[in-house]
mmCIF file of C-alpha atoms and ligand atoms in Angstrom:
data_model
loop_
_atom_site.group_PDB
_atom_site.id
_atom_site.type_symbol
_atom_site.label_atom_id
_atom_site.label_comp_id
_atom_site.label_asym_id
_atom_site.label_seq_id
_atom_site.Cartn_x
_atom_site.Cartn_y
_atom_site.Cartn_z
ATOM 1 C CA MET A 27 130.237 93.248 114.692
ATOM 2 C CA LYS A 28 126.878 91.507 114.615
ATOM 3 C CA ASP A 29 124.639 91.749 111.548
ATOM 4 C CA ILE A 30 122.315 94.712 112.126
ATOM 5 C CA LEU A 31 119.567 93.012 110.131
ATOM 6 C CA THR A 32 119.299 90.504 113.015
ATOM 7 C CA ALA A 33 119.003 93.216 115.697
ATOM 8 C CA PRO A 34 115.660 92.986 117.554
ATOM 9 C CA PHE A 35 114.877 96.660 116.876
ATOM 10 C CA MET A 36 115.500 96.158 113.129
ATOM 11 C CA VAL A 37 113.393 92.993 112.922
ATOM 12 C CA GLU A 38 110.545 94.721 114.750
ATOM 13 C CA MET A 39 110.779 97.854 112.583
ATOM 14 C CA ILE A 40 110.666 95.852 109.338
ATOM 15 C CA ARG A 41 107.726 93.761 110.576
ATOM 16 C CA THR A 42 105.838 96.867 111.679
ATOM 17 C CA LEU A 43 106.389 98.768 108.404
ATOM 18 C CA THR A 44 105.339 95.689 106.426
ATOM 19 C CA ASN A 45 102.211 95.400 108.552
ATOM 20 C CA MET A 46 101.407 99.100 108.131
ATOM 21 C CA TYR A 47 101.614 98.630 104.362
ATOM 22 C CA ALA A 48 99.393 95.546 104.600
ATOM 23 C CA HIS A 49 96.795 97.604 106.478
ATOM 24 C CA GLY A 50 96.643 100.059 103.574
ATOM 25 C CA TRP A 51 97.918 102.912 105.682
ATOM 26 C CA ASP A 52 100.986 103.616 103.530
ATOM 27 C CA GLU A 53 100.301 103.848 99.819
ATOM 28 C CA ARG A 54 103.368 104.498 97.642
ATOM 29 C CA ASN A 55 105.837 106.357 99.942
ATOM 30 C CA GLY A 56 103.065 107.534 102.274
ATOM 31 C CA GLY A 57 103.959 107.564 105.950
ATOM 32 C CA ASN A 58 107.182 107.518 107.943
ATOM 33 C CA VAL A 59 108.380 106.068 111.239
ATOM 34 C CA SER A 60 111.229 106.940 113.604
ATOM 35 C CA LEU A 61 112.415 104.761 116.486
ATOM 36 C CA MET A 62 114.771 106.248 119.062
ATOM 37 C CA LEU A 63 117.540 103.839 120.057
ATOM 38 C CA ASP A 64 119.903 103.771 122.995
ATOM 39 C CA GLU A 65 123.632 103.442 122.381
ATOM 40 C CA SER A 66 123.459 100.036 124.055
ATOM 41 C CA ASP A 67 120.968 98.925 121.364
ATOM 42 C CA VAL A 68 123.289 99.750 118.466
ATOM 43 C CA LYS A 69 126.858 99.377 119.760
ATOM 44 C CA ASP A 70 127.217 95.684 118.860
ATOM 45 C CA TYR A 71 125.954 96.281 115.330
ATOM 46 C CA LEU A 72 127.614 99.502 114.189
ATOM 47 C CA ASP A 73 130.986 101.206 114.324
ATOM 48 C CA LEU A 74 129.896 104.338 116.143
ATOM 49 C CA ASN A 75 133.025 106.212 115.008
ATOM 50 C CA ALA A 76 132.433 105.614 111.310
ATOM 51 C CA ALA A 77 129.798 108.038 110.075
ATOM 52 C CA LYS A 78 129.203 107.557 106.349
ATOM 53 C CA ARG A 79 127.755 110.992 105.662
ATOM 54 C CA GLN A 80 126.519 114.123 107.383
ATOM 55 C CA ILE A 81 122.981 115.221 106.570
ATOM 56 C CA PRO A 82 121.805 118.681 107.693
ATOM 57 C CA THR A 83 118.415 118.592 109.407
ATOM 58 C CA GLY A 84 117.394 122.209 108.856
ATOM 59 C CA PHE A 85 116.358 122.729 112.485
ATOM 60 C CA ALA A 86 117.794 122.611 115.992
ATOM 61 C CA ALA A 87 116.787 120.067 118.644
ATOM 62 C CA PRO A 88 119.367 120.348 121.444
ATOM 63 C CA GLU A 89 117.418 117.849 123.592
ATOM 64 C CA LEU A 90 118.223 115.135 121.052
ATOM 65 C CA GLU A 91 121.978 115.768 120.809
ATOM 66 C CA GLY A 92 123.767 112.400 120.578
ATOM 67 C CA ARG A 93 120.527 110.419 120.207
ATOM 68 C CA TYR A 94 120.227 107.556 117.708
ATOM 69 C CA PHE A 95 117.234 106.979 115.418
ATOM 70 C CA LEU A 96 116.230 104.235 113.031
ATOM 71 C CA VAL A 97 114.113 106.100 110.487
ATOM 72 C CA THR A 98 112.385 105.545 107.140
ATOM 73 C CA GLY A 99 113.768 107.206 104.002
ATOM 74 C CA THR A 100 112.112 109.953 102.019
ATOM 75 C CA GLY A 101 110.310 108.740 98.913
ATOM 76 C CA LYS A 102 110.714 105.111 99.999
ATOM 77 C CA TYR A 103 107.902 102.583 99.772
ATOM 78 C CA PHE A 104 106.987 100.664 102.953
ATOM 79 C CA LYS A 105 106.137 97.790 100.597
ATOM 80 C CA ASN A 106 109.834 97.442 99.708
ATOM 81 C CA VAL A 107 111.432 97.769 103.134
ATOM 82 C CA GLN A 108 111.498 94.032 103.862
ATOM 83 C CA TYR A 109 113.325 93.337 100.575
ATOM 84 C CA ALA A 110 115.899 96.158 100.791
ATOM 85 C CA PRO A 111 116.135 97.521 104.344
ATOM 86 C CA ALA A 112 119.545 99.144 103.831
ATOM 87 C CA ILE A 113 118.151 101.317 101.025
ATOM 88 C CA ASN A 114 114.807 102.211 102.579
ATOM 89 C CA LEU A 115 115.916 102.738 106.190
ATOM 90 C CA GLY A 116 118.769 104.521 107.941
ATOM 91 C CA VAL A 117 120.327 104.844 111.384
ATOM 92 C CA VAL A 118 121.375 108.384 112.254
ATOM 93 C CA ARG A 119 122.888 110.088 115.290
ATOM 94 C CA LEU A 120 122.088 113.732 115.901
ATOM 95 C CA ARG A 121 124.956 116.169 116.400
ATOM 96 C CA ASP A 122 125.543 119.919 116.585
ATOM 97 C CA GLN A 123 122.431 120.539 118.741
ATOM 98 C CA GLY A 124 120.373 118.407 116.359
ATOM 99 C CA ARG A 125 121.347 120.447 113.280
ATOM 100 C CA GLN A 126 123.336 117.607 111.737
ATOM 101 C CA ALA A 127 122.512 113.943 111.382
ATOM 102 C CA GLU A 128 125.427 111.522 111.066
ATOM 103 C CA LEU A 129 124.453 108.577 108.905
ATOM 104 C CA LEU A 130 125.791 105.392 110.509
ATOM 105 C CA TRP A 131 123.944 102.838 108.412
ATOM 106 C CA GLY A 132 121.471 102.619 105.515
ATOM 107 C CA PHE A 133 120.140 104.962 102.797
ATOM 108 C CA GLU A 134 122.637 103.101 100.605
ATOM 109 C CA ASP A 135 121.348 104.572 97.354
ATOM 110 C CA GLY A 136 122.353 108.058 98.526
ATOM 111 C CA GLY A 137 118.914 108.743 100.005
ATOM 112 C CA SER A 138 117.961 110.594 103.134
ATOM 113 C CA PHE A 139 115.543 110.427 106.024
ATOM 114 C CA THR A 140 111.862 111.257 105.633
ATOM 115 C CA SER A 141 110.847 114.766 104.635
ATOM 116 C CA GLU A 142 108.834 114.747 107.860
ATOM 117 C CA PHE A 143 112.011 114.530 109.965
ATOM 118 C CA PRO A 144 111.239 117.908 111.633
ATOM 119 C CA ALA A 145 107.782 116.705 112.761
ATOM 120 C CA HIS A 146 109.302 113.437 114.009
ATOM 121 C CA MET A 147 112.200 114.938 115.946
ATOM 122 C CA MET A 148 110.166 117.807 117.412
ATOM 123 C CA SER A 149 107.458 115.312 118.428
ATOM 124 C CA HIS A 150 110.072 113.084 120.100
ATOM 125 C CA VAL A 151 111.203 116.099 122.133
ATOM 126 C CA ALA A 152 107.608 116.915 123.123
ATOM 127 C CA ARG A 153 106.646 113.352 124.078
ATOM 128 C CA LEU A 154 109.892 112.679 126.001
ATOM 129 C CA LYS A 155 108.966 115.591 128.255
ATOM 130 C CA VAL A 156 105.640 113.905 129.042
ATOM 131 C CA ASN A 157 106.973 110.338 129.138
ATOM 132 C CA PRO A 158 110.735 109.655 129.217
ATOM 133 C CA GLU A 159 109.997 106.139 127.917
ATOM 134 C CA ASN A 160 108.638 107.385 124.597
ATOM 135 C CA ARG A 161 110.623 105.927 121.679
ATOM 136 C CA VAL A 162 108.399 105.948 118.591
ATOM 137 C CA ILE A 163 106.799 108.519 116.330
ATOM 138 C CA MET A 164 104.654 107.012 113.565
ATOM 139 C CA HIS A 165 102.946 108.792 110.687
ATOM 140 C CA CYS A 166 100.619 107.204 108.144
ATOM 141 C CA HIS A 167 97.532 107.790 105.969
ATOM 142 C CA PRO A 168 94.716 105.508 107.223
ATOM 143 C CA ALA A 169 91.705 105.915 104.927
ATOM 144 C CA ASN A 170 88.907 106.207 107.482
ATOM 145 C CA LEU A 171 90.618 108.769 109.719
ATOM 146 C CA LEU A 172 91.415 110.769 106.624
ATOM 147 C CA ALA A 173 87.841 110.455 105.337
ATOM 148 C CA MET A 174 86.520 111.587 108.711
ATOM 149 C CA THR A 175 88.439 114.872 108.428
ATOM 150 C CA TYR A 176 86.304 115.748 105.368
ATOM 151 C CA VAL A 177 82.929 115.266 107.016
ATOM 152 C CA HIS A 178 83.392 115.744 110.780
ATOM 153 C CA ASP A 179 83.869 118.927 112.784
ATOM 154 C CA LEU A 180 87.641 119.305 113.392
ATOM 155 C CA ASN A 181 87.092 120.587 116.932
ATOM 156 C CA GLU A 182 89.350 118.339 119.038
ATOM 157 C CA LYS A 183 86.823 117.635 121.754
ATOM 158 C CA ALA A 184 84.078 116.822 119.243
ATOM 159 C CA PHE A 185 86.437 114.669 117.117
ATOM 160 C CA THR A 186 87.697 112.788 120.175
ATOM 161 C CA ARG A 187 84.237 112.222 121.631
ATOM 162 C CA THR A 188 82.984 110.806 118.341
ATOM 163 C CA LEU A 189 85.896 108.334 118.195
ATOM 164 C CA TRP A 190 85.391 107.360 121.857
ATOM 165 C CA GLN A 191 81.729 106.630 121.069
ATOM 166 C CA MET A 192 82.562 104.382 118.115
ATOM 167 C CA CYS A 193 84.024 101.437 120.032
ATOM 168 C CA THR A 194 84.312 100.635 123.717
ATOM 169 C CA GLU A 195 88.093 100.271 123.618
ATOM 170 C CA CYS A 196 88.771 103.759 122.247
ATOM 171 C CA ILE A 197 88.622 105.694 125.526
ATOM 172 C CA VAL A 198 90.721 102.993 127.201
ATOM 173 C CA VAL A 199 93.440 103.095 124.527
ATOM 174 C CA PHE A 200 93.569 106.867 124.043
ATOM 175 C CA PRO A 201 92.052 108.572 127.107
ATOM 176 C CA ASP A 202 94.130 111.670 126.276
ATOM 177 C CA GLY A 203 92.095 111.962 123.061
ATOM 178 C CA VAL A 204 93.046 113.055 119.580
ATOM 179 C CA ASN A 205 94.402 116.489 118.729
ATOM 180 C CA VAL A 206 93.777 117.908 115.290
ATOM 181 C CA LEU A 207 95.729 120.225 113.011
ATOM 182 C CA PRO A 208 94.032 121.948 110.091
ATOM 183 C CA TRP A 209 95.491 121.254 106.650
ATOM 184 C CA MET A 210 99.045 122.560 106.513
ATOM 185 C CA LEU A 211 101.901 122.172 104.060
ATOM 186 C CA CYS A 212 103.682 118.932 104.976
ATOM 187 C CA GLY A 213 107.434 118.340 105.157
ATOM 188 C CA THR A 214 108.124 121.743 106.742
ATOM 189 C CA ASN A 215 109.505 122.934 110.071
ATOM 190 C CA GLU A 216 106.203 124.798 110.584
ATOM 191 C CA ILE A 217 104.100 121.644 110.555
ATOM 192 C CA GLY A 218 106.771 120.039 112.756
ATOM 193 C CA ILE A 219 106.442 122.780 115.363
ATOM 194 C CA ALA A 220 102.631 122.658 115.221
ATOM 195 C CA THR A 221 102.594 118.845 115.547
ATOM 196 C CA ALA A 222 104.989 118.883 118.499
ATOM 197 C CA GLU A 223 102.831 121.492 120.227
ATOM 198 C CA LYS A 224 99.805 119.201 119.815
ATOM 199 C CA MET A 225 101.860 116.234 121.071
ATOM 200 C CA ARG A 226 102.207 117.905 124.462
ATOM 201 C CA THR A 227 98.643 116.967 125.364
ATOM 202 C CA ALA A 228 97.871 113.831 123.310
ATOM 203 C CA ARG A 229 99.652 110.872 121.740
ATOM 204 C CA LEU A 230 97.568 111.126 118.567
ATOM 205 C CA VAL A 231 97.591 114.112 116.232
ATOM 206 C CA VAL A 232 95.424 114.135 113.118
ATOM 207 C CA TRP A 233 96.586 116.119 110.124
ATOM 208 C CA ALA A 234 93.326 117.074 108.415
ATOM 209 C CA GLN A 235 93.027 115.795 104.837
ATOM 210 C CA HIS A 236 96.426 114.099 105.194
ATOM 211 C CA GLY A 237 96.859 111.471 107.926
ATOM 212 C CA ILE A 238 97.762 110.871 111.535
ATOM 213 C CA TYR A 239 100.739 110.931 113.919
ATOM 214 C CA GLY A 240 101.021 108.572 116.855
ATOM 215 C CA ALA A 241 103.576 108.350 119.674
ATOM 216 C CA GLY A 242 104.425 105.526 122.043
ATOM 217 C CA LYS A 243 107.020 103.627 124.009
ATOM 218 C CA ASP A 244 107.455 100.931 121.369
ATOM 219 C CA LEU A 245 106.373 100.050 117.839
ATOM 220 C CA ASP A 246 103.627 97.673 118.973
ATOM 221 C CA GLU A 247 102.010 100.181 121.297
ATOM 222 C CA THR A 248 102.120 102.963 118.715
ATOM 223 C CA PHE A 249 100.775 100.727 115.956
ATOM 224 C CA GLY A 250 97.943 99.624 118.274
ATOM 225 C CA LEU A 251 97.121 103.215 119.125
ATOM 226 C CA ILE A 252 96.668 104.207 115.480
ATOM 227 C CA GLU A 253 94.920 100.897 114.736
ATOM 228 C CA THR A 254 92.317 101.616 117.442
ATOM 229 C CA ALA A 255 91.697 105.215 116.322
ATOM 230 C CA GLU A 256 91.378 104.020 112.726
ATOM 231 C CA LYS A 257 88.856 101.355 113.813
ATOM 232 C CA GLY A 258 86.815 104.079 115.518
ATOM 233 C CA ALA A 259 86.933 106.170 112.337
ATOM 234 C CA GLU A 260 85.929 103.151 110.263
ATOM 235 C CA ILE A 261 82.810 102.611 112.371
ATOM 236 C CA TYR A 262 82.031 106.327 112.115
ATOM 237 C CA MET A 263 82.285 106.287 108.332
ATOM 238 C CA LYS A 264 79.963 103.263 108.247
ATOM 239 C CA ILE A 265 77.254 104.899 110.374
ATOM 240 C CA ALA A 266 77.633 108.662 109.894
ATOM 241 C CA HIS A 267 74.921 108.770 107.208
ATOM 242 C CA LEU A 268 72.495 106.529 109.146
ATOM 243 C CA PRO A 269 70.072 107.458 111.947
ATOM 244 C CA ARG A 270 71.882 106.906 115.265
ATOM 245 C CA LEU A 271 69.688 104.899 117.644
ATOM 246 C CA ASN A 272 72.310 104.016 120.274
ATOM 247 C CA THR A 273 75.635 105.249 121.559
ATOM 248 C CA ILE A 274 78.140 104.787 124.374
ATOM 249 C CA THR A 275 76.999 107.289 126.993
ATOM 250 C CA ASP A 276 79.259 109.471 129.131
ATOM 251 C CA GLU A 277 78.035 107.510 132.134
ATOM 252 C CA GLN A 278 79.285 104.301 130.522
ATOM 253 C CA MET A 279 82.594 105.961 129.699
ATOM 254 C CA HIS A 280 83.012 106.813 133.383
ATOM 255 C CA LEU A 281 82.523 103.096 134.133
ATOM 256 C CA LEU A 282 85.298 102.305 131.619
ATOM 257 C CA GLU A 283 87.584 104.848 133.296
ATOM 258 C CA LYS A 284 87.127 103.072 136.630
ATOM 259 C CA ARG A 285 87.352 99.537 135.272
ATOM 260 C CA PHE A 286 90.536 100.185 133.259
ATOM 261 C CA ASN A 287 92.073 102.735 135.578
ATOM 262 C CA VAL A 288 92.363 105.493 132.976
ATOM 263 C CA THR A 289 91.448 109.166 133.167
ATOM 264 C CA ALA A 290 89.684 110.774 130.255
ATOM 265 C CA ARG A 291 91.003 114.141 129.064
ATOM 266 C CA GLU A 292 89.768 116.781 131.446
ATOM 267 C CA GLY A 293 86.538 118.435 130.374
ATOM 268 C CA TYR A 294 85.834 115.924 127.593
ATOM 269 C CA LEU A 295 83.153 113.928 129.482
ATOM 270 C CA ASP A 296 80.036 115.251 131.196
HETATM 271 P P1 13P B 5 108.389 110.859 102.936
HETATM 272 O O1 13P B 5 108.444 109.897 101.758
HETATM 273 O O2 13P B 5 109.350 111.996 102.779
HETATM 274 O O3 13P B 5 108.544 110.112 104.233
HETATM 275 O O4 13P B 5 106.949 111.531 102.931
HETATM 276 C C1 13P B 5 105.788 110.753 102.998
HETATM 277 C C2 13P B 5 104.673 111.436 103.704
HETATM 278 O O5 13P B 5 103.785 110.787 104.207
HETATM 279 C C3 13P B 5 104.671 112.917 103.792
HETATM 280 O O6 13P B 5 103.780 113.351 104.761
HETATM 281 ZN ZN1 ZN B 6 102.099 111.905 105.072
#
């Protein structure tokens, strides 16, 4: 068996979580990330017949039966992941129609996966239907996006258009826009179902007064997606209280669509 700490997916996960912490997106245990793995990714690093524990998930996700996930632990600090990955992270395989998770590696202090596991798994199911290459669900608490949910209309079209107007790259990086959920109790199946529903039409879902979810084909892409939305929100929070003299017009956004070969969410541009 090879050392799992040298596996490319593990190295990338630890680097990404460390970077998320460095960006201030993940205070204390804030945020959680799940990376779907193929059996071919893990087979050289783990004995796939030696589950250490069974952890009930509390929901069913038949589409994910037999799927492997590298996932952050509940209550764990992103700050500490690089120093103790086997305590702060785990690799699980879903069984029994997604009702049970077999722990194959990690959570060595007896811990468990994130309390947001329902939102992660249900979002994986939703995004895989749109894009079979989706592998990552990422949740974090970036300050400017969060701040924006206190002062901006939570209407999805209005919220998206404001972000698109804040920097030229925004419409190119997330042409499908940003969906928004009102404040809901986190860590529940209900918020998981609501998030997954929103994930059907966009790769970014804001949880008002809480944070954001992003989805993508790899950790880099998903990080970049949230990074770009957060940059847009940062500009907004810098200018929201000032007279607006200029903006990016819808006409200019149509030029960006053509130049970068993207299609803005239907009905969102004039
Ligand atoms: P966990 O520590 O359970 O991952 O929860 C953190 C969080 O951000 C809840 O939304
Ligand atoms: Zn959170």
